[in-house]
mmCIF file with all atom_site columns, C-alpha atoms in Angstrom:
data_model
loop_
_atom_site.group_PDB
_atom_site.id
_atom_site.type_symbol
_atom_site.label_atom_id
_atom_site.label_alt_id
_atom_site.label_comp_id
_atom_site.label_asym_id
_atom_site.label_entity_id
_atom_site.label_seq_id
_atom_site.pdbx_PDB_ins_code
_atom_site.Cartn_x
_atom_site.Cartn_y
_atom_site.Cartn_z
_atom_site.occupancy
_atom_site.B_iso_or_equiv
_atom_site.pdbx_formal_charge
_atom_site.auth_seq_id
_atom_site.auth_comp_id
_atom_site.auth_asym_id
_atom_site.auth_atom_id
_atom_site.pdbx_PDB_model_num
ATOM 1   C CA . MET A 1 1   ? 127.469 111.644 82.141 1.00 56.00 ? 1   MET A CA 1
ATOM 2   C CA . ARG A 1 2   ? 128.105 114.516 79.878 1.00 70.00 ? 2   ARG A CA 1
ATOM 3   C CA . GLY A 1 3   ? 129.498 112.234 77.346 1.00 93.00 ? 3   GLY A CA 1
ATOM 4   C CA . LEU A 1 4   ? 126.363 110.171 77.036 1.00 96.00 ? 4   LEU A CA 1
ATOM 5   C CA . CYS A 1 5   ? 124.052 113.205 77.129 1.00 96.00 ? 5   CYS A CA 1
ATOM 6   C CA . ALA A 1 6   ? 126.313 114.651 74.318 1.00 96.00 ? 6   ALA A CA 1
ATOM 7   C CA . LEU A 1 7   ? 126.017 111.540 72.192 1.00 96.00 ? 7   LEU A CA 1
ATOM 8   C CA . VAL A 1 8   ? 122.214 111.575 72.775 1.00 97.00 ? 8   VAL A CA 1
ATOM 9   C CA . ALA A 1 9   ? 121.856 115.129 71.662 1.00 95.00 ? 9   ALA A CA 1
ATOM 10  C CA . ALA A 1 10  ? 124.049 114.397 68.662 1.00 95.00 ? 10  ALA A CA 1
ATOM 11  C CA . TYR A 1 11  ? 122.021 111.411 67.724 1.00 95.00 ? 11  TYR A CA 1
ATOM 12  C CA . GLU A 1 12  ? 125.134 109.039 67.886 1.00 94.00 ? 12  GLU A CA 1
ATOM 13  C CA . HIS A 1 13  ? 123.254 105.980 68.570 1.00 93.00 ? 13  HIS A CA 1
ATOM 14  C CA . GLU A 1 14  ? 125.998 103.481 68.033 1.00 93.00 ? 14  GLU A CA 1
ATOM 15  C CA . ARG A 1 15  ? 128.514 105.334 70.260 1.00 95.00 ? 15  ARG A CA 1
ATOM 16  C CA . ALA A 1 16  ? 125.854 105.859 72.865 1.00 95.00 ? 16  ALA A CA 1
ATOM 17  C CA . GLY A 1 17  ? 125.126 102.210 72.921 1.00 93.00 ? 17  GLY A CA 1
ATOM 18  C CA . GLU A 1 18  ? 128.863 101.424 73.306 1.00 94.00 ? 18  GLU A CA 1
ATOM 19  C CA . LEU A 1 19  ? 129.014 103.771 76.244 1.00 95.00 ? 19  LEU A CA 1
ATOM 20  C CA . VAL A 1 20  ? 125.875 102.305 77.887 1.00 93.00 ? 20  VAL A CA 1
ATOM 21  C CA . ALA A 1 21  ? 127.463 98.777  77.313 1.00 92.00 ? 21  ALA A CA 1
ATOM 22  C CA . ALA A 1 22  ? 130.753 100.050 79.057 1.00 93.00 ? 22  ALA A CA 1
ATOM 23  C CA . GLY A 1 23  ? 128.786 101.053 82.142 1.00 92.00 ? 23  GLY A CA 1
ATOM 24  C CA . ALA A 1 24  ? 127.290 104.558 81.456 1.00 93.00 ? 24  ALA A CA 1
ATOM 25  C CA . ASP A 1 25  ? 123.986 104.876 83.266 1.00 93.00 ? 25  ASP A CA 1
ATOM 26  C CA . PRO A 1 26  ? 121.090 106.008 81.007 1.00 95.00 ? 26  PRO A CA 1
ATOM 27  C CA . ASP A 1 27  ? 118.717 106.140 84.004 1.00 94.00 ? 27  ASP A CA 1
ATOM 28  C CA . ARG A 1 28  ? 120.732 108.636 86.177 1.00 94.00 ? 28  ARG A CA 1
ATOM 29  C CA . VAL A 1 29  ? 118.660 111.552 87.308 1.00 95.00 ? 29  VAL A CA 1
ATOM 30  C CA . LEU A 1 30  ? 120.346 114.689 86.013 1.00 96.00 ? 30  LEU A CA 1
ATOM 31  C CA . PRO A 1 31  ? 120.218 118.118 87.683 1.00 95.00 ? 31  PRO A CA 1
ATOM 32  C CA . ASP A 1 32  ? 117.177 119.249 85.564 1.00 95.00 ? 32  ASP A CA 1
ATOM 33  C CA . GLY A 1 33  ? 115.146 116.002 86.640 1.00 96.00 ? 33  GLY A CA 1
ATOM 34  C CA . THR A 1 34  ? 115.520 114.273 83.338 1.00 96.00 ? 34  THR A CA 1
ATOM 35  C CA . THR A 1 35  ? 117.522 111.219 82.494 1.00 96.00 ? 35  THR A CA 1
ATOM 36  C CA . PRO A 1 36  ? 119.600 110.535 79.384 1.00 97.00 ? 36  PRO A CA 1
ATOM 37  C CA . LEU A 1 37  ? 116.977 107.941 78.323 1.00 97.00 ? 37  LEU A CA 1
ATOM 38  C CA . LEU A 1 38  ? 114.180 110.460 78.780 1.00 97.00 ? 38  LEU A CA 1
ATOM 39  C CA . ARG A 1 39  ? 116.218 113.083 76.726 1.00 97.00 ? 39  ARG A CA 1
ATOM 40  C CA . ALA A 1 40  ? 116.597 110.270 74.038 1.00 97.00 ? 40  ALA A CA 1
ATOM 41  C CA . VAL A 1 41  ? 112.632 109.561 74.099 1.00 97.00 ? 41  VAL A CA 1
ATOM 42  C CA . GLU A 1 42  ? 112.033 113.306 73.788 1.00 97.00 ? 42  GLU A CA 1
ATOM 43  C CA . GLY A 1 43  ? 114.828 113.664 71.041 1.00 97.00 ? 43  GLY A CA 1
ATOM 44  C CA . GLY A 1 44  ? 112.651 111.149 68.839 1.00 95.00 ? 44  GLY A CA 1
ATOM 45  C CA . SER A 1 45  ? 115.438 108.989 67.535 1.00 94.00 ? 45  SER A CA 1
ATOM 46  C CA . PRO A 1 46  ? 114.428 105.353 67.499 1.00 91.00 ? 46  PRO A CA 1
ATOM 47  C CA . GLY A 1 47  ? 118.039 104.356 67.132 1.00 91.00 ? 47  GLY A CA 1
ATOM 48  C CA . VAL A 1 48  ? 119.230 106.375 70.214 1.00 95.00 ? 48  VAL A CA 1
ATOM 49  C CA . VAL A 1 49  ? 116.335 105.052 72.384 1.00 95.00 ? 49  VAL A CA 1
ATOM 50  C CA . THR A 1 50  ? 117.040 101.484 71.544 1.00 92.00 ? 50  THR A CA 1
ATOM 51  C CA . ALA A 1 51  ? 120.773 101.991 72.297 1.00 92.00 ? 51  ALA A CA 1
ATOM 52  C CA . LEU A 1 52  ? 119.912 103.432 75.687 1.00 94.00 ? 52  LEU A CA 1
ATOM 53  C CA . LEU A 1 53  ? 117.328 100.943 76.760 1.00 91.00 ? 53  LEU A CA 1
ATOM 54  C CA . GLY A 1 54  ? 119.709 98.038  76.967 1.00 80.00 ? 54  GLY A CA 1
ATOM 55  C CA . ALA A 1 55  ? 118.841 94.355  77.644 1.00 75.00 ? 55  ALA A CA 1
ATOM 56  C CA . ASP A 1 56  ? 117.496 94.653  81.165 1.00 72.00 ? 56  ASP A CA 1
ATOM 57  C CA . ARG A 1 57  ? 115.084 97.438  80.555 1.00 72.00 ? 57  ARG A CA 1
ATOM 58  C CA . ARG A 1 58  ? 111.954 96.033  82.082 1.00 70.00 ? 58  ARG A CA 1
ATOM 59  C CA . ALA A 1 59  ? 113.512 94.799  85.196 1.00 76.00 ? 59  ALA A CA 1
ATOM 60  C CA . ARG A 1 60  ? 115.827 97.966  85.536 1.00 82.00 ? 60  ARG A CA 1
ATOM 61  C CA . LEU A 1 61  ? 113.004 100.565 85.093 1.00 90.00 ? 61  LEU A CA 1
ATOM 62  C CA . PRO A 1 62  ? 110.393 101.142 87.806 1.00 92.00 ? 62  PRO A CA 1
ATOM 63  C CA . GLU A 1 63  ? 106.672 101.368 86.786 1.00 93.00 ? 63  GLU A CA 1
ATOM 64  C CA . ALA A 1 64  ? 106.755 105.054 87.295 1.00 94.00 ? 64  ALA A CA 1
ATOM 65  C CA . GLU A 1 65  ? 109.711 105.689 84.979 1.00 95.00 ? 65  GLU A CA 1
ATOM 66  C CA . ARG A 1 66  ? 108.346 103.386 82.468 1.00 95.00 ? 66  ARG A CA 1
ATOM 67  C CA . ALA A 1 67  ? 105.130 105.531 82.582 1.00 96.00 ? 67  ALA A CA 1
ATOM 68  C CA . ARG A 1 68  ? 107.067 108.780 82.290 1.00 97.00 ? 68  ARG A CA 1
ATOM 69  C CA . LEU A 1 69  ? 108.868 107.572 79.141 1.00 97.00 ? 69  LEU A CA 1
ATOM 70  C CA . LEU A 1 70  ? 105.610 106.428 77.670 1.00 97.00 ? 70  LEU A CA 1
ATOM 71  C CA . ALA A 1 71  ? 103.835 109.769 78.373 1.00 97.00 ? 71  ALA A CA 1
ATOM 72  C CA . ALA A 1 72  ? 106.772 111.778 76.831 1.00 98.00 ? 72  ALA A CA 1
ATOM 73  C CA . ALA A 1 73  ? 106.754 109.590 73.693 1.00 97.00 ? 73  ALA A CA 1
ATOM 74  C CA . ARG A 1 74  ? 103.046 109.877 73.361 1.00 96.00 ? 74  ARG A CA 1
ATOM 75  C CA . ARG A 1 75  ? 103.071 113.571 74.042 1.00 96.00 ? 75  ARG A CA 1
ATOM 76  C CA . TRP A 1 76  ? 105.646 114.203 71.411 1.00 95.00 ? 76  TRP A CA 1
ATOM 77  C CA . TYR A 1 77  ? 103.894 111.881 68.871 1.00 93.00 ? 77  TYR A CA 1
ATOM 78  C CA . GLU A 1 78  ? 100.561 113.371 69.265 1.00 92.00 ? 78  GLU A CA 1
ATOM 79  C CA . ALA A 1 79  ? 101.557 116.974 69.240 1.00 92.00 ? 79  ALA A CA 1
ATOM 80  C CA . GLY A 1 80  ? 103.980 116.563 66.484 1.00 91.00 ? 80  GLY A CA 1
ATOM 81  C CA . ALA A 1 81  ? 107.669 117.637 66.749 1.00 92.00 ? 81  ALA A CA 1
ATOM 82  C CA . GLY A 1 82  ? 107.224 120.986 65.287 1.00 92.00 ? 82  GLY A CA 1
ATOM 83  C CA . ALA A 1 83  ? 104.343 121.898 67.558 1.00 93.00 ? 83  ALA A CA 1
ATOM 84  C CA . GLU A 1 84  ? 106.087 120.553 70.571 1.00 95.00 ? 84  GLU A CA 1
ATOM 85  C CA . LEU A 1 85  ? 109.263 122.565 69.810 1.00 95.00 ? 85  LEU A CA 1
ATOM 86  C CA . ARG A 1 86  ? 107.100 125.630 69.309 1.00 95.00 ? 86  ARG A CA 1
ATOM 87  C CA . TRP A 1 87  ? 105.600 125.051 72.681 1.00 94.00 ? 87  TRP A CA 1
ATOM 88  C CA . LEU A 1 88  ? 108.952 124.377 74.512 1.00 93.00 ? 88  LEU A CA 1
ATOM 89  C CA . THR A 1 89  ? 110.963 127.181 72.903 1.00 95.00 ? 89  THR A CA 1
ATOM 90  C CA . GLY A 1 90  ? 108.342 129.783 72.348 1.00 95.00 ? 90  GLY A CA 1
ATOM 91  C CA . ALA A 1 91  ? 109.679 130.163 68.723 1.00 95.00 ? 91  ALA A CA 1
ATOM 92  C CA . GLU A 1 92  ? 107.434 131.350 66.003 1.00 91.00 ? 92  GLU A CA 1
ATOM 93  C CA . GLY A 1 93  ? 107.589 130.700 62.340 1.00 89.00 ? 93  GLY A CA 1
ATOM 94  C CA . ALA A 1 94  ? 108.154 127.561 60.342 1.00 91.00 ? 94  ALA A CA 1
ATOM 95  C CA . ALA A 1 95  ? 110.457 124.839 61.533 1.00 92.00 ? 95  ALA A CA 1
ATOM 96  C CA . GLU A 1 96  ? 113.405 123.883 59.400 1.00 94.00 ? 96  GLU A CA 1
ATOM 97  C CA . ARG A 1 97  ? 112.970 120.229 58.347 1.00 93.00 ? 97  ARG A CA 1
ATOM 98  C CA . ARG A 1 98  ? 115.440 117.824 56.749 1.00 93.00 ? 98  ARG A CA 1
ATOM 99  C CA . VAL A 1 99  ? 115.393 113.992 56.293 1.00 90.00 ? 99  VAL A CA 1
ATOM 100 C CA . VAL A 1 100 ? 118.303 111.913 57.878 1.00 90.00 ? 100 VAL A CA 1
ATOM 101 C CA . GLU A 1 101 ? 118.924 108.322 57.688 1.00 86.00 ? 101 GLU A CA 1
ATOM 102 C CA . GLU A 1 102 ? 118.715 106.056 60.757 1.00 83.00 ? 102 GLU A CA 1
ATOM 103 C CA . ASP A 1 103 ? 118.793 102.385 61.278 1.00 74.00 ? 103 ASP A CA 1
ATOM 104 C CA . TYR A 1 104 ? 115.010 102.130 61.176 1.00 57.00 ? 104 TYR A CA 1
ATOM 105 C CA . ALA A 1 105 ? 114.178 104.261 58.304 1.00 72.00 ? 105 ALA A CA 1
ATOM 106 C CA . ASP A 1 106 ? 114.601 107.872 57.122 1.00 81.00 ? 106 ASP A CA 1
ATOM 107 C CA . VAL A 1 107 ? 113.567 110.216 59.961 1.00 87.00 ? 107 VAL A CA 1
ATOM 108 C CA . GLU A 1 108 ? 112.711 113.820 59.724 1.00 89.00 ? 108 GLU A CA 1
ATOM 109 C CA . GLU A 1 109 ? 114.848 116.087 61.788 1.00 93.00 ? 109 GLU A CA 1
ATOM 110 C CA . VAL A 1 110 ? 113.059 119.216 62.893 1.00 95.00 ? 110 VAL A CA 1
ATOM 111 C CA . VAL A 1 111 ? 114.821 122.510 64.113 1.00 96.00 ? 111 VAL A CA 1
ATOM 112 C CA . LEU A 1 112 ? 113.164 125.285 65.686 1.00 96.00 ? 112 LEU A CA 1
ATOM 113 C CA . GLY A 1 113 ? 114.177 127.864 68.303 1.00 95.00 ? 113 GLY A CA 1
ATOM 114 C CA . GLY A 1 114 ? 117.628 126.571 68.550 1.00 94.00 ? 114 GLY A CA 1
ATOM 115 C CA . ARG A 1 115 ? 116.526 122.936 69.395 1.00 95.00 ? 115 ARG A CA 1
ATOM 116 C CA . THR A 1 116 ? 116.736 119.996 67.210 1.00 96.00 ? 116 THR A CA 1
ATOM 117 C CA . VAL A 1 117 ? 114.573 116.726 67.452 1.00 96.00 ? 117 VAL A CA 1
ATOM 118 C CA . ARG A 1 118 ? 113.937 113.934 65.280 1.00 94.00 ? 118 ARG A CA 1
ATOM 119 C CA . ALA A 1 119 ? 110.298 113.125 64.431 1.00 91.00 ? 119 ALA A CA 1
ATOM 120 C CA . GLY A 1 120 ? 110.483 109.429 65.107 1.00 90.00 ? 120 GLY A CA 1
ATOM 121 C CA . HIS A 1 121 ? 108.223 109.475 68.196 1.00 92.00 ? 121 HIS A CA 1
ATOM 122 C CA . GLY A 1 122 ? 105.598 107.209 66.849 1.00 89.00 ? 122 GLY A CA 1
ATOM 123 C CA . VAL A 1 123 ? 108.248 104.496 66.443 1.00 88.00 ? 123 VAL A CA 1
ATOM 124 C CA . VAL A 1 124 ? 109.685 105.238 69.779 1.00 93.00 ? 124 VAL A CA 1
ATOM 125 C CA . LEU A 1 125 ? 106.135 104.934 71.359 1.00 93.00 ? 125 LEU A CA 1
ATOM 126 C CA . THR A 1 126 ? 105.565 101.735 69.712 1.00 90.00 ? 126 THR A CA 1
ATOM 127 C CA . GLY A 1 127 ? 108.897 100.403 70.683 1.00 89.00 ? 127 GLY A CA 1
ATOM 128 C CA . LEU A 1 128 ? 108.524 101.473 74.330 1.00 93.00 ? 128 LEU A CA 1
ATOM 129 C CA . GLU A 1 129 ? 104.959 99.807  74.372 1.00 92.00 ? 129 GLU A CA 1
ATOM 130 C CA . ARG A 1 130 ? 106.372 96.539  73.067 1.00 89.00 ? 130 ARG A CA 1
ATOM 131 C CA . GLU A 1 131 ? 109.283 96.645  75.509 1.00 89.00 ? 131 GLU A CA 1
ATOM 132 C CA . PHE A 1 132 ? 106.996 97.367  78.517 1.00 90.00 ? 132 PHE A CA 1
ATOM 133 C CA . ALA A 1 133 ? 104.314 94.949  77.396 1.00 88.00 ? 133 ALA A CA 1
ATOM 134 C CA . VAL A 1 134 ? 101.732 97.684  77.055 1.00 90.00 ? 134 VAL A CA 1
ATOM 135 C CA . PRO A 1 135 ? 98.905  96.345  74.874 1.00 89.00 ? 135 PRO A CA 1
ATOM 136 C CA . THR A 1 136 ? 98.110  98.661  72.039 1.00 87.00 ? 136 THR A CA 1
ATOM 137 C CA . PRO A 1 137 ? 94.926  98.615  69.849 1.00 87.00 ? 137 PRO A CA 1
ATOM 138 C CA . VAL A 1 138 ? 95.638  97.457  66.350 1.00 85.00 ? 138 VAL A CA 1
ATOM 139 C CA . GLY A 1 139 ? 93.901  100.528 64.911 1.00 84.00 ? 139 GLY A CA 1
ATOM 140 C CA . GLU A 1 140 ? 96.283  102.845 66.805 1.00 86.00 ? 140 GLU A CA 1
ATOM 141 C CA . LEU A 1 141 ? 99.227  100.812 65.536 1.00 82.00 ? 141 LEU A CA 1
ATOM 142 C CA . MET A 1 142 ? 98.029  101.074 62.124 1.00 79.00 ? 142 MET A CA 1
ATOM 143 C CA . ASP A 1 143 ? 97.557  104.837 62.504 1.00 80.00 ? 143 ASP A CA 1
ATOM 144 C CA . ARG A 1 144 ? 101.214 105.126 63.484 1.00 80.00 ? 144 ARG A CA 1
ATOM 145 C CA . ALA A 1 145 ? 102.182 103.049 60.541 1.00 75.00 ? 145 ALA A CA 1
ATOM 146 C CA . VAL A 1 146 ? 100.998 105.511 58.141 1.00 73.00 ? 146 VAL A CA 1
ATOM 147 C CA . PRO A 1 147 ? 103.022 108.728 57.841 1.00 65.00 ? 147 PRO A CA 1
ATOM 148 C CA . ARG A 1 148 ? 101.243 111.899 59.095 1.00 61.00 ? 148 ARG A CA 1
ATOM 149 C CA . PRO A 1 149 ? 101.536 115.144 57.022 1.00 60.00 ? 149 PRO A CA 1
ATOM 150 C CA . ASP A 1 150 ? 104.120 116.395 59.476 1.00 55.00 ? 150 ASP A CA 1
ATOM 151 C CA . GLN A 1 151 ? 106.414 113.407 59.254 1.00 53.00 ? 151 GLN A CA 1
ATOM 152 C CA . THR A 1 152 ? 108.479 111.532 56.650 1.00 51.00 ? 152 THR A CA 1
ATOM 153 C CA . ILE A 1 153 ? 109.291 108.479 58.554 1.00 52.00 ? 153 ILE A CA 1
ATOM 154 C CA . GLY A 1 154 ? 108.424 105.483 56.406 1.00 49.00 ? 154 GLY A CA 1
ATOM 155 C CA . PRO A 1 155 ? 105.376 103.382 57.181 1.00 48.00 ? 155 PRO A CA 1
ATOM 156 C CA . PHE A 1 156 ? 107.540 100.326 57.765 1.00 49.00 ? 156 PHE A CA 1
ATOM 157 C CA . ALA A 1 157 ? 109.293 101.732 60.680 1.00 53.00 ? 157 ALA A CA 1
ATOM 158 C CA . CYS A 1 158 ? 106.472 100.726 63.241 1.00 54.00 ? 158 CYS A CA 1
ATOM 159 C CA . GLU A 1 159 ? 106.155 97.421  61.624 1.00 56.00 ? 159 GLU A CA 1
ATOM 160 C CA . ARG A 1 160 ? 109.842 96.676  61.958 1.00 56.00 ? 160 ARG A CA 1
ATOM 161 C CA . VAL A 1 161 ? 109.707 97.607  65.720 1.00 54.00 ? 161 VAL A CA 1
ATOM 162 C CA . LEU A 1 162 ? 106.963 95.160  66.202 1.00 53.00 ? 162 LEU A CA 1
ATOM 163 C CA . ARG A 1 163 ? 108.574 92.376  64.232 1.00 57.00 ? 163 ARG A CA 1
ATOM 164 C CA . THR A 1 164 ? 111.818 92.741  66.184 1.00 51.00 ? 164 THR A CA 1
ATOM 165 C CA . ASN A 1 165 ? 110.069 90.563  68.862 1.00 47.00 ? 165 ASN A CA 1
ATOM 166 C CA . PRO A 1 166 ? 108.159 87.837  66.894 1.00 45.00 ? 166 PRO A CA 1
ATOM 167 C CA . GLY A 1 167 ? 106.093 85.476  68.809 1.00 42.00 ? 167 GLY A CA 1
ATOM 168 C CA . SER A 1 168 ? 105.775 87.651  71.834 1.00 42.00 ? 168 SER A CA 1
ATOM 169 C CA . GLY A 1 169 ? 101.996 87.361  71.584 1.00 41.00 ? 169 GLY A CA 1
ATOM 170 C CA . ARG A 1 170 ? 101.441 90.924  72.395 1.00 43.00 ? 170 ARG A CA 1
ATOM 171 C CA . PHE A 1 171 ? 100.573 92.167  69.078 1.00 42.00 ? 171 PHE A CA 1
ATOM 172 C CA . PRO A 1 172 ? 98.720  90.330  66.251 1.00 42.00 ? 172 PRO A CA 1
ATOM 173 C CA . GLY A 1 173 ? 100.683 89.057  63.238 1.00 39.00 ? 173 GLY A CA 1
ATOM 174 C CA . PRO A 1 174 ? 102.285 91.219  60.694 1.00 39.00 ? 174 PRO A CA 1
ATOM 175 C CA . MET A 1 175 ? 100.752 94.688  60.693 1.00 36.00 ? 175 MET A CA 1
ATOM 176 C CA . PHE A 1 176 ? 100.355 95.222  56.970 1.00 35.00 ? 176 PHE A CA 1
ATOM 177 C CA . ASP A 1 177 ? 98.433  91.854  56.612 1.00 39.00 ? 177 ASP A CA 1
ATOM 178 C CA . LEU A 1 178 ? 95.748  93.650  58.403 1.00 38.00 ? 178 LEU A CA 1
ATOM 179 C CA . ALA A 1 179 ? 95.382  96.652  56.203 1.00 41.00 ? 179 ALA A CA 1
ATOM 180 C CA . PRO A 1 180 ? 94.510  95.974  52.594 1.00 41.00 ? 180 PRO A CA 1
ATOM 181 C CA . GLY A 1 181 ? 96.406  98.397  50.371 1.00 42.00 ? 181 GLY A CA 1
ATOM 182 C CA . MET A 1 182 ? 99.377  98.876  52.727 1.00 41.00 ? 182 MET A CA 1
ATOM 183 C CA . ASP A 1 183 ? 101.682 96.877  50.505 1.00 41.00 ? 183 ASP A CA 1
ATOM 184 C CA . ARG A 1 184 ? 101.915 100.014 48.128 1.00 39.00 ? 184 ARG A CA 1
ATOM 185 C CA . PHE A 1 185 ? 104.352 101.595 50.697 1.00 38.00 ? 185 PHE A CA 1
#
C-alpha cells in the first residue's frame, strides 16, 4: 500500500491508476484512519482522484465513505488550500504557490508547513457529486467554475468534469450556456 500512497502523494495519477487497475485497493483503511482515496481527495488533484475512483465506485463505496469523501472535498474547497494547510500544520506566513499542469487544467500547487496540496478541490468536489449522483444547485456549480482569488485552476475544469458524463440528467446542459459572458474565459 505504501506504493499507492507514495504515488498519491507525488501526484502521479497515471501510475496510481495503473496500480489500482492491477489490484491495489484505494479504499483500504490505513493505520491513521485514512484511505488512499481520501488522501487523494484531500490532496486536491482531480487526476489522482479520478485514477483512484475506478469504474465501480458507486457500488464499491458505502454511503458513509461517499459522505466522508464529499465532506473532505467540500471542507478543502470552502476553506481554500492555503487556509486548510495553515490549520493542519500550524504554519504561519505565506504559502508557496506554483502552477502545475494536470489533465483537467493548470492547477495551483500550494506548499506550507512542509505539506503540499493541489488547489483543485472544487473540481474534485464537482466530480464526486457527479459520480455519487448528488444533485448540486446550478448557482453553486457556477461559483465553482469561476476561479477564486486563491486559485488559478481554469474555469473550464468544472465544466469538463460535468461534460464527461453527458446525458446523465443530473445536471442541466452546458454550464457556460447558463451564464452570459462566461465565454470570455
